[in-house]
Amino acid sequence: MSNTATGMQKAAELIAQAKRSVGETTALDEAKQDLGRLLQEFERIVEILDRIEQDMQVLLSEIPMADQLRSIKGLGPIFIAAILSCAGDLRQYAHGRQLLRKASLNLAERMSGKHKGQIMLSKRGDATLRKYMYLATIVLVGTYPVFRQMHENNVQIRQMKKQQSVFKLLGKLARIINGIVGRGETFSPEKAAPTCTRAA
């Protein structure tokens, strides 16, 4: 038998097998069952997270300074709980720079290697606090008009890169947190960015 004949025979066998398998619904039914199980697991996890957040809200209600942090609209319970659990009593910090140092968000000069002399984040403090302070700033820039306006001012007027502006605002957030806790006040957008709020 020639190679052509053998090739045609194999092709015919493949076509025949395909005709028998395409119409089968077993795989489709299994896929639906798998999807159903995934949806059930997703709903279960969402319920667990909801309960955790509710428990967190109860615990935060017992901490006076949590109410002050909550006055920064967009700073949700998860961010507040993370900041308080990592930073401890915020009244211990005399200035926002100390909170930044705790999170290793202060700037330091590289003393060796090919980046010697460059100014970079020190990254020697609490990585979890650093993560949630950064994420909180991203959320505030995206959702809170005052922070968004300050970000736009940094990028458009002061010609900062977006990432540079975010770190600038992160420092601003640290000073705001330190200020309102130290003075026993709630957050005032007018005090944080008077020019932006007047323009709005």
XYZ file of N, CA and C in Angstrom:
600
model
N 0.851 -1.193 0.000
C 0.000 0.000 0.000
C 0.881 1.235 0.000
N 0.520 2.198 -0.866
C 1.331 3.405 -0.985
C 1.137 4.283 0.233
N 2.097 5.238 0.403
C 2.001 6.193 1.511
C 0.723 7.018 1.438
N 0.306 7.351 0.199
C -0.911 8.152 0.012
C -2.123 7.401 0.538
N -2.182 6.089 0.187
C -3.312 5.270 0.624
C -3.325 5.157 2.143
N -2.142 4.972 2.747
C -2.047 4.868 4.205
C -2.497 6.167 4.862
N -2.080 7.314 4.297
C -2.471 8.622 4.823
C -3.961 8.832 4.743
N -4.577 8.435 3.638
C -6.025 8.583 3.471
C -6.772 7.729 4.481
N -6.243 6.516 4.728
C -6.887 5.614 5.669
C -6.854 6.207 7.081
N -5.699 6.774 7.476
C -5.577 7.387 8.796
C -6.522 8.582 8.933
N -6.603 9.374 7.847
C -7.491 10.539 7.872
C -8.938 10.103 8.037
N -9.325 9.017 7.331
C -10.688 8.509 7.436
C -10.984 8.022 8.849
N -9.981 7.364 9.472
C -10.161 6.878 10.837
C -10.342 8.037 11.821
N -9.544 9.114 11.644
C -9.654 10.294 12.507
C -11.023 10.956 12.371
N -11.500 11.081 11.145
C -12.812 11.681 10.898
C -13.911 10.863 11.559
N -13.797 9.532 11.448
C -14.793 8.645 12.050
C -14.801 8.791 13.566
N -13.615 8.861 14.164
C -13.532 9.023 15.622
C -14.090 10.378 16.055
N -13.808 11.405 15.266
C -14.299 12.736 15.592
C -15.820 12.781 15.565
N -16.409 12.108 14.587
C -17.867 12.081 14.492
C -18.493 11.414 15.712
N -17.794 10.394 16.243
C -18.332 9.686 17.410
C -18.162 10.511 18.696
N -17.086 11.326 18.767
C -16.786 12.018 20.024
C -17.429 13.392 20.130
N -17.601 14.089 19.007
C -18.132 15.455 19.050
C -19.516 15.502 19.656
N -20.309 14.510 19.395
C -21.687 14.522 19.884
C -21.840 14.110 21.331
N -20.754 13.689 21.965
C -20.856 13.240 23.346
C -21.055 14.426 24.288
N -21.893 14.246 25.296
C -22.219 15.343 26.236
C -21.585 15.134 27.603
N -20.857 14.029 27.773
C -20.276 13.736 29.082
C -19.317 14.833 29.531
N -18.417 15.219 28.608
C -17.430 16.254 28.949
C -18.118 17.562 29.292
N -19.165 17.917 28.541
C -19.905 19.159 28.804
C -20.571 19.116 30.176
N -21.182 17.990 30.511
C -21.825 17.841 31.815
C -20.810 17.954 32.951
N -19.628 17.340 32.742
C -18.582 17.418 33.768
C -18.090 18.852 33.947
N -17.988 19.567 32.819
C -17.553 20.965 32.889
C -18.566 21.810 33.661
N -19.850 21.538 33.427
C -20.893 22.270 34.149
C -20.827 21.972 35.647
N -20.576 20.715 35.981
C -20.466 20.341 37.390
C -19.256 21.017 38.046
N -18.134 21.045 37.305
C -16.934 21.713 37.827
C -17.194 23.197 38.048
N -17.880 23.830 37.098
C -18.204 25.254 37.228
C -19.114 25.493 38.423
N -20.086 24.594 38.599
C -20.984 24.707 39.748
C -20.238 24.618 41.067
N -19.291 23.677 41.140
C -18.486 23.521 42.360
C -17.632 24.762 42.617
N -17.066 25.320 41.555
C -16.250 26.526 41.695
C -17.079 27.703 42.191
N -18.301 27.835 41.658
C -19.190 28.919 42.090
C -19.588 28.756 43.559
N -19.851 27.519 43.965
C -20.183 27.257 45.367
C -19.013 27.604 46.279
N -17.801 27.243 45.860
C -16.607 27.551 46.654
C -16.385 29.066 46.719
N -16.624 29.746 45.591
C -16.489 31.205 45.560
C -17.469 31.857 46.533
N -18.713 31.405 46.510
C -19.725 31.962 47.410
C -19.374 31.687 48.868
N -18.809 30.514 49.143
C -18.411 30.172 50.507
C -17.298 31.095 50.994
N -16.328 31.342 50.124
C -15.206 32.215 50.489
C -15.685 33.647 50.697
N -16.609 34.098 49.842
C -17.161 35.455 49.993
C -17.871 35.594 51.332
N -18.633 34.572 51.734
C -19.324 34.604 53.029
C -18.320 34.661 54.183
N -17.227 33.890 54.069
C -16.191 33.903 55.110
C -15.567 35.300 55.212
N -15.249 35.886 54.049
C -14.649 37.220 54.037
C -15.603 38.265 54.609
N -16.896 38.125 54.312
C -17.899 39.046 54.858
C -17.941 38.953 56.380
N -17.886 37.719 56.901
C -17.909 37.540 58.367
C -16.652 38.127 59.000
N -15.509 37.914 58.344
C -14.255 38.471 58.865
C -14.329 39.993 58.902
N -14.866 40.586 57.821
C -14.965 42.051 57.773
C -15.918 42.569 58.840
N -17.017 41.846 59.078
C -17.949 42.248 60.136
C -17.276 42.185 61.505
N -16.528 41.104 61.761
C -15.790 40.983 63.026
C -14.762 42.105 63.160
N -14.137 42.444 62.037
C -13.145 43.511 62.028
C -13.786 44.850 62.385
N -14.989 45.079 61.834
C -15.711 46.321 62.123
C -16.014 46.433 63.607
N -16.399 45.324 64.220
C -16.705 45.329 65.653
C -15.455 45.670 66.456
N -14.333 45.043 66.110
C -13.084 45.307 66.822
C -12.633 46.755 66.623
N -12.763 47.266 65.408
C -12.351 48.642 65.134
C -13.209 49.651 65.884
N -14.485 49.299 66.114
C -15.382 50.221 66.835
C -14.925 50.441 68.273
N -14.072 49.533 68.767
C -13.572 49.654 70.131
C -12.267 50.457 70.211
N -11.756 50.872 69.050
C -10.505 51.633 69.002
C -10.830 53.065 68.589
N -10.716 54.033 69.485
C -11.109 55.418 69.177
C -10.446 55.985 67.922
N -9.149 55.749 67.737
C -8.467 56.347 66.587
C -8.923 55.742 65.262
N -9.575 54.574 65.301
C -10.081 53.977 64.061
C -11.161 54.858 63.452
N -11.975 55.505 64.291
C -13.004 56.420 63.785
C -12.365 57.608 63.070
N -11.247 58.073 63.598
C -10.551 59.186 62.955
C -10.023 58.768 61.585
N -9.471 57.576 61.494
C -8.975 57.089 60.207
C -10.126 56.853 59.234
N -11.264 56.434 59.767
C -12.432 56.183 58.916
C -12.952 57.471 58.285
N -12.600 58.613 58.864
C -13.050 59.894 58.310
C -12.341 60.207 56.993
N -11.262 59.482 56.683
C -10.608 59.596 55.372
C -11.381 58.696 54.422
N -12.319 59.253 53.696
C -13.213 58.463 52.844
C -12.416 57.653 51.829
N -12.703 56.374 51.767
C -11.963 55.482 50.876
C -10.973 54.623 51.628
N -10.669 55.016 52.873
C -9.771 54.208 53.704
C -10.650 53.195 54.444
N -10.834 52.025 53.828
C -11.756 51.022 54.343
C -11.237 50.279 55.561
N -12.077 49.423 56.145
C -11.726 48.709 57.379
C -10.501 47.817 57.252
N -10.292 47.224 56.090
C -9.128 46.353 55.921
C -7.838 47.176 55.993
N -7.823 48.322 55.313
C -6.643 49.183 55.354
C -6.410 49.706 56.772
N -7.492 50.135 57.425
C -7.369 50.679 58.779
C -6.844 49.614 59.735
N -7.420 48.404 59.654
C -6.984 47.313 60.527
C -5.521 46.961 60.272
N -5.116 46.933 59.010
C -3.731 46.591 58.666
C -2.766 47.652 59.193
N -3.114 48.922 59.020
C -2.248 50.006 59.482
C -2.113 49.975 60.996
N -3.234 49.810 61.698
C -3.197 49.796 63.165
C -2.467 48.567 63.703
N -2.682 47.415 63.065
C -2.040 46.192 63.567
C -0.530 46.216 63.339
N -0.096 46.839 62.251
C 1.340 46.886 61.946
C 2.047 48.054 62.636
N 1.375 49.198 62.696
C 2.014 50.399 63.243
C 1.818 50.522 64.747
N 0.790 49.856 65.289
C 0.512 49.974 66.714
C -0.181 51.285 67.033
N -0.009 51.773 68.247
C -0.629 53.025 68.680
C -0.020 54.179 67.885
N -0.818 54.793 67.051
C -0.312 55.853 66.172
C 0.096 57.102 66.938
N -0.318 57.200 68.190
C 0.051 58.374 68.986
C 1.527 58.357 69.374
N 2.187 57.239 69.172
C 3.606 57.148 69.534
C 4.511 57.827 68.510
N 3.956 58.153 67.332
C 4.766 58.766 66.290
C 4.642 60.282 66.362
N 5.778 60.940 66.545
C 5.763 62.403 66.672
C 5.539 63.080 65.329
N 5.877 62.391 64.243
C 5.729 62.979 62.910
C 5.456 61.860 61.908
N 4.814 62.249 60.807
C 4.506 61.269 59.772
C 5.740 60.570 59.229
N 6.902 61.245 59.274
C 8.142 60.616 58.785
C 8.487 59.370 59.585
N 8.135 59.374 60.881
C 8.417 58.201 61.709
C 7.559 57.015 61.280
N 6.317 57.300 60.902
C 5.438 56.240 60.394
C 5.978 55.704 59.070
N 6.506 56.604 58.231
C 7.099 56.174 56.966
C 8.325 55.299 57.208
N 9.136 55.662 58.208
C 10.313 54.849 58.524
C 9.897 53.473 59.027
N 8.824 53.427 59.803
C 8.317 52.143 60.294
C 7.961 51.224 59.127
N 7.426 51.829 58.060
C 7.026 51.061 56.875
C 8.156 50.960 55.851
N 9.336 51.541 56.177
C 10.463 51.587 55.238
C 10.078 52.301 53.956
N 9.276 53.350 54.102
C 8.911 54.158 52.950
C 9.692 55.466 52.943
N 10.654 55.552 53.853
C 11.563 56.690 53.809
C 12.642 56.424 52.762
N 13.228 57.487 52.241
C 14.223 57.342 51.192
C 15.611 57.181 51.790
N 16.438 56.364 51.138
C 17.808 56.144 51.600
C 18.733 56.108 50.392
N 20.002 56.455 50.607
C 20.978 56.467 49.523
C 21.689 55.126 49.451
N 21.775 54.559 48.228
C 22.515 53.314 48.029
C 24.004 53.591 48.247
N 24.630 52.783 49.098
C 26.024 53.024 49.460
C 27.002 52.134 48.700
N 26.484 51.147 47.944
C 27.385 50.251 47.215
C 26.676 49.698 45.991
N 27.432 48.993 45.163
C 26.859 48.362 43.977
C 26.724 49.338 42.826
N 26.136 48.869 41.729
C 26.045 49.701 40.525
C 25.059 50.856 40.684
N 24.181 50.771 41.728
C 23.229 51.859 41.970
C 23.728 52.814 43.056
N 25.026 52.756 43.375
C 25.586 53.591 44.439
C 25.289 55.059 44.176
N 24.830 55.723 45.235
C 24.525 57.150 45.134
C 23.085 57.440 44.769
N 22.342 56.446 44.261
C 20.943 56.664 43.910
C 20.078 56.650 45.166
N 19.022 57.454 45.145
C 18.095 57.523 46.271
C 16.954 56.552 46.007
N 16.773 55.597 46.936
C 15.739 54.575 46.766
C 15.071 54.315 48.110
N 13.957 53.556 48.093
C 13.302 53.180 49.340
C 14.222 52.270 50.145
N 14.255 52.481 51.459
C 15.155 51.687 52.290
C 14.683 50.240 52.431
N 13.384 50.006 52.510
C 12.790 48.663 52.573
C 13.358 47.815 53.714
N 13.571 48.420 54.872
C 14.106 47.665 56.000
C 13.082 47.511 57.126
N 11.898 48.040 56.952
C 10.908 48.002 58.026
C 9.830 46.967 57.789
N 8.614 47.304 58.196
C 7.483 46.382 58.143
C 6.924 46.310 56.722
N 7.124 45.176 56.068
C 6.702 45.015 54.670
C 5.184 45.047 54.538
N 4.459 44.515 55.527
C 2.997 44.510 55.459
C 2.449 45.924 55.569
N 3.006 46.707 56.485
C 2.585 48.109 56.621
C 2.886 48.863 55.338
N 4.051 48.614 54.764
C 4.423 49.274 53.506
C 3.426 48.922 52.400
N 3.068 47.662 52.318
C 2.129 47.205 51.285
C 0.780 47.892 51.416
N 0.228 47.925 52.644
C -1.116 48.467 52.809
C -1.151 49.990 52.760
N -0.081 50.641 53.160
C -0.008 52.099 53.003
C 0.016 52.451 51.513
N 0.776 51.679 50.753
C 0.867 51.923 49.304
C -0.483 51.660 48.625
N -1.097 50.509 48.942
C -2.382 50.174 48.329
C -3.468 51.174 48.731
N -3.428 51.626 49.980
C -4.409 52.611 50.439
C -4.280 53.898 49.632
N -3.045 54.306 49.350
C -2.826 55.524 48.569
C -3.352 55.357 47.148
N -3.115 54.194 46.555
C -3.627 53.915 45.206
C -5.154 54.022 45.184
N -5.802 53.424 46.197
C -7.268 53.459 46.271
C -7.767 54.889 46.451
N -7.120 55.657 47.322
C -7.535 57.041 47.565
C -7.381 57.894 46.307
N -6.302 57.687 45.571
C -6.103 58.426 44.321
C -7.216 58.092 43.326
N -7.663 56.848 43.344
C -8.693 56.427 42.393
C -10.111 56.773 42.794
N -10.353 56.952 44.114
C -11.749 57.102 44.560
C -12.063 58.395 45.303
N -11.063 59.019 45.913
C -11.326 60.195 46.740
C -10.932 61.446 45.951
N -11.893 62.327 45.638
C -11.613 63.485 44.777
C -10.411 64.321 45.206
N -10.247 64.544 46.513
C -9.137 65.382 46.980
C -7.793 64.761 46.620
N -7.638 63.463 46.863
C -6.386 62.791 46.529
C -6.207 62.707 45.016
N -7.294 62.501 44.287
C -7.198 62.444 42.830
C -6.744 63.794 42.271
N -7.296 64.885 42.837
C -6.915 66.224 42.371
C -5.451 66.526 42.703
N -5.005 66.106 43.891
C -3.599 66.317 44.245
C -2.691 65.529 43.306
N -3.114 64.315 42.959
C -2.335 63.481 42.035
C -2.268 64.143 40.659
N -3.400 64.611 40.169
C -3.425 65.269 38.862
C -2.571 66.533 38.871
N -2.589 67.260 39.978
C -1.767 68.461 40.102
C -0.281 68.100 40.055
N 0.078 67.007 40.738
C 1.476 66.564 40.732
C 1.937 66.180 39.333
N 1.073 65.451 38.617
C 1.458 64.929 37.304
C 1.402 66.011 36.226
N 0.328 66.795 36.212
C 0.116 67.743 35.120
C 0.816 69.081 35.331
N 0.793 69.583 36.566
C 1.371 70.904 36.837
C 2.827 70.790 37.270
N 3.097 69.852 38.195
C 4.454 69.730 38.738
C 5.324 68.766 37.937
N 4.723 68.179 36.884
C 5.455 67.327 35.941
C 6.118 66.113 36.605
N 5.456 65.561 37.634
C 5.957 64.341 38.259
C 5.521 63.126 37.449
N 6.301 62.066 37.529
C 5.835 60.788 36.995
C 4.739 60.266 37.926
N 3.856 59.433 37.390
C 2.707 58.964 38.172
C 3.141 58.222 39.438
N 4.150 57.361 39.290
C 4.615 56.594 40.451
C 5.237 57.522 41.490
N 5.956 58.524 41.028
C 6.565 59.503 41.931
C 5.480 60.250 42.696
N 4.403 60.600 41.999
C 3.287 61.287 42.648
C 2.629 60.407 43.699
N 2.480 59.112 43.398
C 1.860 58.188 44.355
C 2.675 58.143 45.649
N 4.003 58.055 45.529
C 4.844 58.025 46.727
C 4.809 59.361 47.467
N 4.685 60.449 46.724
C 4.543 61.760 47.355
C 3.255 61.804 48.173
N 2.171 61.297 47.596
C 0.885 61.281 48.292
C 0.873 60.275 49.431
N 1.669 59.225 49.320
C 1.785 58.267 50.416
C 2.380 58.965 51.644
N 3.388 59.800 51.394
C 3.944 60.599 52.482
C 2.914 61.557 53.045
N 2.096 62.111 52.166
C 1.019 63.006 52.593
C 0.028 62.255 53.471
N -0.312 61.038 53.067
C -1.245 60.224 53.854
C -0.674 59.946 55.242
N 0.616 59.628 55.311
C 1.254 59.361 56.608
C 1.175 60.589 57.508
N 1.399 61.772 56.927
C 1.334 63.006 57.722
C -0.105 63.305 58.154
N -1.063 63.006 57.281
C -2.472 63.218 57.622
C -2.876 62.316 58.781
N -2.524 61.026 58.670
C -2.842 60.062 59.727
C -2.228 60.503 61.047
N -0.953 60.869 60.990
C -0.264 61.313 62.199
C -0.905 62.567 62.776
N -1.299 63.495 61.902
C -1.864 64.762 62.353
C -3.223 64.618 63.008
N -4.133 63.888 62.364
C -5.488 63.793 62.913
C -5.516 62.971 64.202
N -4.664 61.946 64.280
C -4.595 61.148 65.504
C -3.966 61.964 66.630
N -2.878 62.653 66.313
C -2.192 63.446 67.336
C -3.049 64.569 67.881
N -3.870 65.181 67.021
C -4.713 66.302 67.457
C -6.103 65.859 67.885
N -6.403 64.569 67.714
C -7.726 64.081 68.081
C -8.819 64.620 67.176
N -8.495 64.814 65.879
C -9.441 65.403 64.929
C -9.876 64.365 63.891
N -10.856 64.750 63.094
C -11.216 63.965 61.922
C -10.589 64.630 60.698
N -10.568 63.911 59.593
C -9.912 64.405 58.388
C -10.684 65.566 57.773
N -9.953 66.611 57.398
C -10.543 67.776 56.735
C -9.906 67.923 55.360
N -10.661 67.689 54.273
C -10.104 67.855 52.924
C -9.566 69.263 52.691
N -10.229 70.263 53.290
C -9.807 71.648 53.100
C -8.406 71.880 53.654
N -8.104 71.254 54.801
C -6.778 71.399 55.380
C -5.737 70.603 54.608
N -6.166 69.466 54.071
C -5.220 68.598 53.359
C -4.780 69.216 52.041
N -5.726 69.808 51.318
C -5.412 70.397 50.009
C -6.326 71.576 49.772
N -6.079 72.709 50.427
C -6.975 73.859 50.315
C -7.150 74.374 48.890
N -6.084 74.365 48.106
C -6.175 74.856 46.727
C -7.082 73.966 45.887
N -6.920 72.632 46.070
C -7.710 71.673 45.294
C -9.181 71.785 45.646
N -9.495 71.900 46.943
C -10.894 71.920 47.359
C -11.571 73.213 46.918
N -10.833 74.310 46.899
C -11.432 75.547 46.408
C -11.716 75.464 44.920
N -10.793 74.801 44.198
C -10.968 74.656 42.762
C -12.134 73.753 42.440
N -12.386 72.756 43.308
C -13.484 71.805 43.079
C -14.810 72.484 43.312
